[in-house]
mmCIF file of C-alpha atoms in Angstrom:
data_model
loop_
_atom_site.group_PDB
_atom_site.id
_atom_site.type_symbol
_atom_site.label_atom_id
_atom_site.label_comp_id
_atom_site.label_asym_id
_atom_site.label_seq_id
_atom_site.Cartn_x
_atom_site.Cartn_y
_atom_site.Cartn_z
ATOM 1 C CA MET A 1 69.788 201.230 -150.713
ATOM 2 C CA LYS A 2 70.704 197.544 -150.823
ATOM 3 C CA ILE A 3 69.112 197.034 -147.443
ATOM 4 C CA LYS A 4 65.937 198.753 -148.641
ATOM 5 C CA LEU A 5 65.767 196.584 -151.780
ATOM 6 C CA PHE A 6 66.354 193.462 -149.685
ATOM 7 C CA SER A 7 63.514 194.458 -147.347
ATOM 8 C CA ILE A 8 61.143 195.019 -150.273
ATOM 9 C CA ALA A 9 62.084 191.647 -151.777
ATOM 10 C CA LEU A 10 61.583 189.903 -148.436
ATOM 11 C CA ILE A 11 58.152 191.490 -147.959
ATOM 12 C CA SER A 12 57.171 190.499 -151.517
ATOM 13 C CA LEU A 13 58.269 186.922 -150.840
ATOM 14 C CA LEU A 14 56.221 186.795 -147.652
ATOM 15 C CA VAL A 15 53.147 188.179 -149.435
ATOM 16 C CA ILE A 16 53.494 185.609 -152.221
ATOM 17 C CA SER A 17 53.967 182.722 -149.788
ATOM 18 C CA CYS A 18 50.976 183.851 -147.699
ATOM 19 C CA GLY A 19 48.826 183.990 -150.819
ATOM 20 C CA LYS A 20 49.226 180.265 -151.526
ATOM 21 C CA PRO A 21 46.577 178.238 -149.703
ATOM 22 C CA THR A 22 47.883 175.187 -147.913
ATOM 23 C CA GLU A 23 46.104 172.056 -149.141
ATOM 24 C CA VAL A 24 44.773 170.049 -146.210
ATOM 25 C CA LYS A 25 44.050 166.456 -147.148
ATOM 26 C CA PRO A 26 41.202 164.753 -145.270
ATOM 27 C CA ASP A 27 42.330 162.016 -142.903
ATOM 28 C CA ASN A 28 41.410 158.339 -143.300
ATOM 29 C CA LYS A 29 38.464 158.503 -140.902
ATOM 30 C CA THR A 30 36.927 161.429 -142.767
ATOM 31 C CA LEU A 31 37.365 159.615 -146.089
ATOM 32 C CA LEU A 32 35.811 156.487 -144.587
ATOM 33 C CA ALA A 33 32.837 158.455 -143.246
ATOM 34 C CA GLN A 34 32.364 160.050 -146.657
ATOM 35 C CA ALA A 35 32.470 156.671 -148.424
ATOM 36 C CA LEU A 36 29.891 155.188 -146.014
ATOM 37 C CA TYR A 37 27.631 158.228 -146.410
ATOM 38 C CA LEU A 38 27.803 157.851 -150.211
ATOM 39 C CA LYS A 39 27.313 154.058 -149.898
ATOM 40 C CA ASP A 40 30.531 153.539 -151.863
ATOM 41 C CA PHE A 41 31.342 150.277 -150.104
ATOM 42 C CA ASN A 42 34.294 149.385 -152.338
ATOM 43 C CA LEU A 43 36.004 152.623 -151.341
ATOM 44 C CA ALA A 44 34.934 152.073 -147.727
ATOM 45 C CA GLN A 45 36.655 148.682 -147.709
ATOM 46 C CA ARG A 46 39.886 150.249 -148.972
ATOM 47 C CA GLN A 47 39.704 152.961 -146.325
ATOM 48 C CA LEU A 48 38.981 150.415 -143.604
ATOM 49 C CA ALA A 49 42.250 148.667 -144.410
ATOM 50 C CA ASN A 50 44.109 151.929 -143.689
ATOM 51 C CA THR A 51 42.113 153.058 -140.650
ATOM 52 C CA LYS A 52 42.694 151.944 -137.086
ATOM 53 C CA LEU A 53 39.298 151.109 -135.561
ATOM 54 C CA SER A 54 37.976 148.863 -132.810
ATOM 55 C CA LYS A 55 36.538 145.467 -133.701
ATOM 56 C CA ASN A 56 33.036 146.599 -132.672
ATOM 57 C CA THR A 57 33.181 149.609 -134.994
ATOM 58 C CA LYS A 58 34.334 147.454 -137.903
ATOM 59 C CA ASN A 59 31.577 144.920 -137.225
ATOM 60 C CA LEU A 60 28.932 147.661 -137.109
ATOM 61 C CA ILE A 61 30.176 148.959 -140.457
ATOM 62 C CA LYS A 62 30.075 145.405 -141.823
ATOM 63 C CA ALA A 63 26.494 144.978 -140.590
ATOM 64 C CA ASN A 64 25.506 148.249 -142.261
ATOM 65 C CA GLN A 65 26.942 147.068 -145.567
ATOM 66 C CA ILE A 66 25.074 143.744 -145.267
ATOM 67 C CA MET A 67 21.840 145.648 -144.576
ATOM 68 C CA HIS A 68 22.259 147.710 -147.748
ATOM 69 C CA GLN A 69 22.685 144.470 -149.686
ATOM 70 C CA SER A 70 19.257 143.455 -148.246
ATOM 71 C CA ASN A 71 20.801 140.210 -146.998
ATOM 72 C CA GLU A 72 18.505 139.734 -144.015
ATOM 73 C CA PRO A 73 19.744 136.295 -142.818
ATOM 74 C CA SER A 74 23.354 137.541 -142.734
ATOM 75 C CA LEU A 75 22.291 140.753 -141.009
ATOM 76 C CA GLN A 76 20.403 138.711 -138.407
ATOM 77 C CA ARG A 77 23.541 136.687 -137.623
ATOM 78 C CA GLU A 78 25.740 139.788 -137.475
ATOM 79 C CA LEU A 79 23.392 141.635 -135.116
ATOM 80 C CA GLU A 80 23.028 138.592 -132.876
ATOM 81 C CA TYR A 81 26.817 138.438 -132.586
ATOM 82 C CA LEU A 82 27.046 142.177 -131.833
ATOM 83 C CA HIS A 83 24.291 142.011 -129.210
ATOM 84 C CA GLN A 84 26.656 140.471 -126.648
ATOM 85 C CA PHE A 85 28.718 143.689 -126.734
ATOM 86 C CA TYR A 86 25.713 146.055 -126.701
ATOM 87 C CA SER A 87 25.985 147.092 -123.045
ATOM 88 C CA HIS A 88 29.611 148.140 -123.602
ATOM 89 C CA MET A 89 28.863 150.202 -126.728
ATOM 90 C CA ASN A 90 28.836 153.985 -126.612
ATOM 91 C CA PRO A 91 25.551 155.816 -127.452
ATOM 92 C CA PHE A 92 26.569 156.396 -131.101
ATOM 93 C CA HIS A 93 27.223 152.691 -131.640
ATOM 94 C CA GLN A 94 24.050 151.696 -129.815
ATOM 95 C CA ASN A 95 22.007 154.093 -131.942
ATOM 96 C CA LEU A 96 23.358 152.592 -135.186
ATOM 97 C CA TYR A 97 22.778 149.067 -133.877
ATOM 98 C CA ASN A 98 19.201 149.921 -132.823
ATOM 99 C CA GLN A 99 18.347 151.464 -136.188
ATOM 100 C CA MET A 100 19.512 148.362 -138.063
ATOM 101 C CA ARG A 101 17.732 146.068 -135.598
ATOM 102 C CA GLN A 102 14.501 148.037 -135.926
ATOM 103 C CA TRP A 103 14.644 147.834 -139.720
ATOM 104 C CA LEU A 104 15.199 144.074 -139.656
ATOM 105 C CA LEU A 105 12.490 143.357 -137.068
ATOM 106 C CA LEU A 106 9.867 145.424 -138.891
ATOM 107 C CA LYS A 107 10.624 143.518 -142.087
ATOM 108 C CA GLN A 108 10.275 140.197 -140.270
ATOM 109 C CA ILE A 109 7.028 141.217 -138.554
ATOM 110 C CA TYR A 110 5.519 142.446 -141.823
ATOM 111 C CA ARG A 111 6.418 139.210 -143.599
ATOM 112 C CA THR A 112 4.859 137.098 -140.806
ATOM 113 C CA GLU A 113 1.746 139.103 -139.965
ATOM 114 C CA ILE A 114 0.865 141.388 -142.839
ATOM 115 C CA ALA A 115 2.326 140.380 -146.220
ATOM 116 C CA PRO A 116 -0.790 139.678 -148.294
ATOM 117 C CA PRO A 117 -1.097 136.599 -150.504
ATOM 118 C CA VAL A 118 -1.232 137.304 -154.226
ATOM 119 C CA ARG A 119 -4.986 137.613 -154.800
ATOM 120 C CA ILE A 120 -5.418 138.122 -158.541
ATOM 121 C CA LEU A 121 -8.827 137.549 -160.137
ATOM 122 C CA GLN A 122 -9.249 136.770 -163.847
ATOM 123 C CA ARG A 123 -12.367 138.200 -165.472
ATOM 124 C CA LYS A 124 -12.371 140.315 -168.627
ATOM 125 C CA GLU A 125 -9.075 141.554 -167.297
ATOM 126 C CA LEU A 126 -6.905 140.930 -164.249
ATOM 127 C CA TYR A 127 -8.021 142.422 -160.944
ATOM 128 C CA LEU A 128 -6.308 142.749 -157.582
ATOM 129 C CA ALA A 129 -8.722 141.637 -154.854
ATOM 130 C CA PRO A 130 -8.984 143.319 -151.428
ATOM 131 C CA SER A 131 -6.375 141.963 -149.036
ATOM 132 C CA ASN A 132 -8.483 142.189 -145.869
ATOM 133 C CA ILE A 133 -5.419 142.957 -143.748
ATOM 134 C CA ASN A 134 -5.941 143.196 -140.008
ATOM 135 C CA PHE A 135 -3.203 145.406 -138.551
ATOM 136 C CA ASN A 136 -4.375 144.526 -135.041
ATOM 137 C CA ILE A 137 -4.021 140.777 -135.624
ATOM 138 C CA CYS A 138 -1.846 140.340 -132.527
ATOM 139 C CA GLN A 139 -4.609 141.666 -130.275
ATOM 140 C CA THR A 140 -7.113 139.068 -131.503
ATOM 141 C CA THR A 141 -5.104 136.093 -132.820
ATOM 142 C CA PRO A 142 -1.759 135.787 -131.015
ATOM 143 C CA ALA A 143 -0.960 132.623 -132.972
ATOM 144 C CA ARG A 144 -0.520 134.762 -136.078
ATOM 145 C CA CYS A 145 1.758 137.197 -134.263
ATOM 146 C CA ALA A 146 5.536 137.440 -134.664
ATOM 147 C CA SER A 147 5.764 137.415 -130.874
ATOM 148 C CA GLU A 148 9.519 137.114 -130.491
ATOM 149 C CA GLN A 149 10.245 139.955 -132.927
ATOM 150 C CA ARG A 150 7.541 142.163 -131.387
ATOM 151 C CA ALA A 151 8.926 141.603 -127.895
ATOM 152 C CA GLU A 152 12.336 142.773 -129.082
ATOM 153 C CA LEU A 153 11.001 145.704 -131.074
ATOM 154 C CA THR A 154 8.825 147.077 -128.272
ATOM 155 C CA LYS A 155 12.066 147.744 -126.387
ATOM 156 C CA LEU A 156 12.859 150.287 -129.111
ATOM 157 C CA ILE A 157 9.469 151.671 -130.225
ATOM 158 C CA THR A 158 5.869 151.499 -129.006
ATOM 159 C CA THR A 159 3.188 149.118 -130.306
ATOM 160 C CA GLU A 160 1.404 152.117 -131.861
ATOM 161 C CA VAL A 161 4.512 153.098 -133.832
ATOM 162 C CA ILE A 162 4.967 149.481 -134.974
ATOM 163 C CA GLU A 163 1.431 149.442 -136.391
ATOM 164 C CA GLN A 164 1.979 152.813 -138.079
ATOM 165 C CA GLU A 165 5.141 151.511 -139.737
ATOM 166 C CA LEU A 166 3.406 148.305 -140.879
ATOM 167 C CA LYS A 167 0.608 150.364 -142.453
ATOM 168 C CA LYS A 168 3.144 152.513 -144.297
ATOM 169 C CA MET A 169 4.772 149.358 -145.637
ATOM 170 C CA ALA A 170 1.421 147.942 -146.757
ATOM 171 C CA LEU A 171 0.625 151.162 -148.621
ATOM 172 C CA LYS A 172 3.833 150.638 -150.653
ATOM 173 C CA ASP A 173 3.216 146.915 -151.207
ATOM 174 C CA PRO A 174 2.035 146.279 -154.816
ATOM 175 C CA CYS A 175 0.117 143.193 -153.643
ATOM 176 C CA ALA A 176 -1.710 144.917 -150.786
ATOM 177 C CA ASN A 177 -5.152 146.216 -151.689
ATOM 178 C CA LEU A 178 -6.348 148.046 -148.578
ATOM 179 C CA SER A 179 -9.619 149.140 -150.187
ATOM 180 C CA ASN A 180 -12.913 147.217 -150.167
ATOM 181 C CA SER A 181 -13.143 146.923 -153.956
ATOM 182 C CA LEU A 182 -11.269 145.300 -156.820
ATOM 183 C CA LYS A 183 -8.383 147.215 -158.376
ATOM 184 C CA ASP A 184 -7.815 147.081 -162.120
ATOM 185 C CA SER A 185 -5.129 145.357 -164.201
ATOM 186 C CA THR A 186 -2.602 148.151 -163.585
ATOM 187 C CA PHE A 187 -2.460 147.149 -159.901
ATOM 188 C CA ALA A 188 -2.760 143.417 -160.646
ATOM 189 C CA ASN A 189 0.169 143.484 -163.071
ATOM 190 C CA ARG A 190 2.334 145.453 -160.620
ATOM 191 C CA CYS A 191 1.642 142.801 -158.008
ATOM 192 C CA LEU A 192 2.526 139.972 -160.415
ATOM 193 C CA ASN A 193 5.730 141.715 -161.500
ATOM 194 C CA SER A 194 6.682 142.252 -157.880
ATOM 195 C CA SER A 195 6.025 138.602 -157.022
ATOM 196 C CA LYS A 196 8.176 137.462 -159.947
ATOM 197 C CA GLY A 197 10.998 139.768 -158.877
ATOM 198 C CA ASP A 198 10.710 141.988 -161.966
ATOM 199 C CA LEU A 199 9.612 144.976 -159.867
ATOM 200 C CA ARG A 200 11.698 146.025 -156.882
ATOM 201 C CA ILE A 201 9.839 147.960 -154.210
ATOM 202 C CA GLU A 202 11.470 149.153 -151.003
ATOM 203 C CA LEU A 203 8.685 148.795 -148.459
ATOM 204 C CA LEU A 204 10.830 150.134 -145.623
ATOM 205 C CA SER A 205 13.607 152.668 -146.096
ATOM 206 C CA LYS A 206 16.964 151.639 -144.709
ATOM 207 C CA PRO A 207 18.460 153.724 -141.880
ATOM 208 C CA PHE A 208 20.439 156.665 -143.231
ATOM 209 C CA LEU A 209 23.400 158.355 -141.552
ATOM 210 C CA THR A 210 24.869 161.664 -142.647
ATOM 211 C CA GLN A 211 28.629 162.012 -143.032
ATOM 212 C CA SER A 212 28.857 163.825 -139.687
ATOM 213 C CA LYS A 213 26.907 161.013 -137.983
ATOM 214 C CA TRP A 214 29.271 158.444 -139.468
ATOM 215 C CA LEU A 215 32.189 160.453 -138.137
ATOM 216 C CA GLN A 216 30.640 160.298 -134.676
ATOM 217 C CA VAL A 217 30.374 156.500 -134.974
ATOM 218 C CA ILE A 218 33.992 156.224 -136.142
ATOM 219 C CA ASN A 219 35.567 158.764 -133.793
ATOM 220 C CA ASN A 220 33.769 157.769 -130.602
ATOM 221 C CA GLU A 221 35.236 154.407 -129.737
#
């Protein structure tokens, strides 16, 4: 009888213990990937301090953070430094590098070739004048072309894709009037507010990596 009771108690104990789920805490690399995906850079910095990564991986993460701060001069310097290691990077690192480089070069090309001057006319009200943008400027007036940036970018995407991206940016630009007629004060005031820095417009979306993509960057060193 005692043996039977002992067996029942043992089985009950096993059932109870099996019923409790074991909590599995995510490792540092998973937490880091999650923080980068959520753009929580303060948390990412704390996780970086506790995660063993190669110097290249850390520098790529640093460049990504600089990009999200829209600090283009610092991003330029960081990418130039990383370029010397490009041929030794794995495909995941090269892909991240290329995405950031493409974003920066398109911004630079747009600013040099396309960015319209503020053309506001004052009549009974403010009007935004047509910008007369020539997206094929480099085919007719090479002097106006961001030649160095284009030469780099055509290694990543075609000339046709570059022009498509520049047009998309112009369509978002509050100071770009791509029509042949004046636009009313609503458009003119948006342009003025943008020029003064009171209106923030993201002409070109920054590269976005999912959490799983960040894990690939972090795990494949």
